[in-house]
Amino acid sequence: MEEAYDCCFSIATMITIFLLVVVIRVVYVFYRTGKPLSSKSSKPRSTLIVLGSGGHTAEMINVLSVMQKARFTPRFYIAAATDNMSLQKARVLEDSLADEDKKVPAEFMQIYRSREVGQSYITSIGTTLIAIAHALWLMLRIRPEVILCNGPGTCVPLCVIAFLFKVVGIRWSTIFYIESIARVKKLSLSGLLLYKLRIADQFFVQWPQLQRKYTRSQYVGCLM
Amino acid sequence: MGWQCGLKLQMGEIEQKRKTVFVTVGTTLFDALVKAVDTEQVKHELQRRGYTHLLIQIGRGSYIPDKCEGEGGSLGVDYFTFSSSIAEHLRSASLVISHAGSGSIFETLRLGKPLIVVVNEDLMDNHQSELAEELAERKHLYCAHPQTLLETIADMNLESLLPYPAGDAKPVINLINRFLGFPDD
């Protein structure tokens, strides 16, 4: 009787300690997120660039074209499986680079979307699960040190997975979110989620009135 | 020889006098815009303002405007669905009337063309009007709705539009570099 009680007690203690460790770790990750990295080095960092349709990609290409590519190497591009245009634009950019900036060739990947426009909600449960598994698989392969995203819905699961990787200790990714220039008064849903969940390390907006409303964001002027 | 020269000169004059209004709905459809442009009042107003041709990119829309050769002083009207050379059409236009997508807006502004953006009220998540309204407030373009397009064309003063300064990604890159501990250049 006493032994069983002891056993239960020790299991309960272990679970408590485990949960405590997890909570402390999560708190630590939240505390460190948003703080600049302390190391001062020029060591290149593997970079994941999440592309979206239409204006999103044009804005991202503008950012990439002035970036010192040698610092953000190797580069991985992800776009939705239904979107061929965006990866094509990224390929054009990568092809135009000087040889030293593409010593390590960039990789281009497509990701399943959780829900296509017009898809029913019931079938979207299944497709969402597939999309999450696929995102997890891609993130395990890439394990990026830097994530650049600017608003397509596909960036949310990828950023959440990156956050979990930080907690578990698989990889410390620094997440930069640049809200689209099309958002003047309100954040996009993706932006709002990453802002409220405090997942993005740095949150950039392109209009001053948006910065005043979301005070943890930084105003960087228009990219277009 | 003489008459040929004269003909060439005349052709040149006609080319010079050609003032095209280019209308674009983007990658999907926007029938309300095409319909609004294709009304007699709007066409008449455009002609009164000195435009000679109207070229409409209608996308996947089902409303087909009437083609018109534009002989005898009437406004020439032509349309197409999609084209890979939208940039060419924008470049040769004297006035652009566009949907509110940021791609079309900034491409037109970069070319320094006068622009009227028409907001599609039928879109579910209509955040698109935000950008057009902000840029209209800053006097880089005119912002209209399908039902106010005629008024906007009648009242617009293209002289008062301000050129749009090119965007700059340097500030954001500097912040990213500093955050990651990369040395300053």
PDB file of C-alpha atoms in Angstrom, chain A residues 34-37 39-43 45 55 62-63 66-68 71-72 146 174 176 181 183-186 201-202 204 207 209 218 220 222-224, chain B residues 102-103 106 110 125 127-128 130-135 138 164-185:
ATOM      1  CA  GLY A  34      12.819  39.924 -29.597  1.00  0.00           C
ATOM      2  CA  LYS A  35      16.247  40.418 -28.007  1.00  0.00           C
ATOM      3  CA  PRO A  36      19.114  40.946 -30.463  1.00  0.00           C
ATOM      4  CA  LEU A  37      21.553  38.070 -30.811  1.00  0.00           C
ATOM      5  CA  SER A  39      27.221  37.139 -30.995  1.00  0.00           C
ATOM      6  CA  LYS A  40      28.980  39.633 -33.244  1.00  0.00           C
ATOM      7  CA  SER A  41      30.084  37.552 -36.186  1.00  0.00           C
ATOM      8  CA  SER A  42      29.779  37.521 -39.939  1.00  0.00           C
ATOM      9  CA  LYS A  43      29.146  33.799 -40.063  1.00  0.00           C
ATOM     10  CA  ARG A  45      23.073  32.137 -41.478  1.00  0.00           C
ATOM     11  CA  GLY A  55       2.149  41.912 -53.968  1.00  0.00           C
ATOM     12  CA  ASN A  62      12.678  44.207 -53.113  1.00  0.00           C
ATOM     13  CA  VAL A  63      14.038  43.333 -49.664  1.00  0.00           C
ATOM     14  CA  VAL A  66      19.357  44.943 -51.319  1.00  0.00           C
ATOM     15  CA  MET A  67      20.278  42.268 -48.754  1.00  0.00           C
ATOM     16  CA  GLN A  68      23.919  41.133 -48.446  1.00  0.00           C
ATOM     17  CA  ARG A  71      25.328  36.663 -44.971  1.00  0.00           C
ATOM     18  CA  PHE A  72      22.049  34.879 -45.582  1.00  0.00           C
ATOM     19  CA  VAL A 146      16.626  33.174 -39.937  1.00  0.00           C
ATOM     20  CA  THR A 174      15.166  34.464 -35.537  1.00  0.00           C
ATOM     21  CA  PHE A 176      11.444  38.701 -38.999  1.00  0.00           C
ATOM     22  CA  ILE A 181       2.498  47.746 -47.657  1.00  0.00           C
ATOM     23  CA  ARG A 183      -1.881  47.123 -44.674  1.00  0.00           C
ATOM     24  CA  VAL A 184      -2.252  50.730 -43.672  1.00  0.00           C
ATOM     25  CA  LYS A 185      -4.679  50.741 -40.763  1.00  0.00           C
ATOM     26  CA  LYS A 186      -4.983  47.124 -39.639  1.00  0.00           C
ATOM     27  CA  ASP A 201      11.432  38.568 -33.027  1.00  0.00           C
ATOM     28  CA  GLN A 202      11.093  41.737 -35.030  1.00  0.00           C
ATOM     29  CA  PHE A 204       8.125  45.644 -39.160  1.00  0.00           C
ATOM     30  CA  TRP A 207       3.045  52.932 -42.342  1.00  0.00           C
ATOM     31  CA  GLN A 209      -0.187  54.999 -38.249  1.00  0.00           C
ATOM     32  CA  GLN A 218       8.925  49.059 -35.906  1.00  0.00           C
ATOM     33  CA  VAL A 220      10.611  51.037 -41.634  1.00  0.00           C
ATOM     34  CA  CYS A 222       7.709  51.933 -47.706  1.00  0.00           C
ATOM     35  CA  LEU A 223       9.466  49.022 -49.405  1.00  0.00           C
ATOM     36  CA  MET A 224       7.727  49.575 -52.743  1.00  0.00           C
TER      37      MET A 224
ATOM     38  CA  SER B 102      -0.719  46.707 -54.805  1.00  0.00           C
ATOM     39  CA  GLY B 103       1.218  45.221 -57.739  1.00  0.00           C
ATOM     40  CA  PHE B 106       3.093  50.478 -57.638  1.00  0.00           C
ATOM     41  CA  ARG B 110       6.836  53.841 -60.708  1.00  0.00           C
ATOM     42  CA  ASP B 125     -11.818  40.876 -47.116  1.00  0.00           C
ATOM     43  CA  HIS B 127      -8.406  45.663 -47.048  1.00  0.00           C
ATOM     44  CA  GLN B 128      -7.411  46.767 -50.544  1.00  0.00           C
ATOM     45  CA  GLU B 130      -6.768  51.034 -47.337  1.00  0.00           C
ATOM     46  CA  LEU B 131      -3.744  51.367 -49.591  1.00  0.00           C
ATOM     47  CA  ALA B 132      -5.566  53.231 -52.372  1.00  0.00           C
ATOM     48  CA  GLU B 133      -7.145  55.666 -49.890  1.00  0.00           C
ATOM     49  CA  GLU B 134      -3.844  56.341 -48.143  1.00  0.00           C
ATOM     50  CA  LEU B 135      -2.053  56.996 -51.445  1.00  0.00           C
ATOM     51  CA  ARG B 138      -1.013  61.689 -50.174  1.00  0.00           C
ATOM     52  CA  TYR B 164       5.590  58.740 -55.809  1.00  0.00           C
ATOM     53  CA  PRO B 165       9.058  58.449 -54.273  1.00  0.00           C
ATOM     54  CA  ALA B 166      10.631  55.031 -54.833  1.00  0.00           C
ATOM     55  CA  GLY B 167      10.532  52.692 -51.848  1.00  0.00           C
ATOM     56  CA  ASP B 168      13.660  51.780 -49.926  1.00  0.00           C
ATOM     57  CA  ALA B 169      14.413  48.437 -48.292  1.00  0.00           C
ATOM     58  CA  LYS B 170      17.685  49.631 -46.734  1.00  0.00           C
ATOM     59  CA  PRO B 171      16.217  50.620 -43.327  1.00  0.00           C
ATOM     60  CA  VAL B 172      14.666  47.195 -42.794  1.00  0.00           C
ATOM     61  CA  ILE B 173      17.852  45.406 -43.907  1.00  0.00           C
ATOM     62  CA  ASN B 174      19.934  47.509 -41.505  1.00  0.00           C
ATOM     63  CA  LEU B 175      17.637  46.579 -38.615  1.00  0.00           C
ATOM     64  CA  ILE B 176      17.805  42.880 -39.547  1.00  0.00           C
ATOM     65  CA  ASN B 177      21.610  42.983 -39.796  1.00  0.00           C
ATOM     66  CA  ARG B 178      21.976  44.745 -36.455  1.00  0.00           C
ATOM     67  CA  PHE B 179      19.600  42.311 -34.767  1.00  0.00           C
ATOM     68  CA  LEU B 180      21.569  39.320 -36.007  1.00  0.00           C
ATOM     69  CA  GLY B 181      24.870  40.852 -34.889  1.00  0.00           C
ATOM     70  CA  PHE B 182      26.280  41.341 -38.379  1.00  0.00           C
ATOM     71  CA  PRO B 183      28.851  44.129 -38.414  1.00  0.00           C
ATOM     72  CA  ASP B 184      27.815  47.427 -40.014  1.00  0.00           C
ATOM     73  CA  ASP B 185      29.086  47.942 -43.541  1.00  0.00           C
TER      74      ASP B 185
END
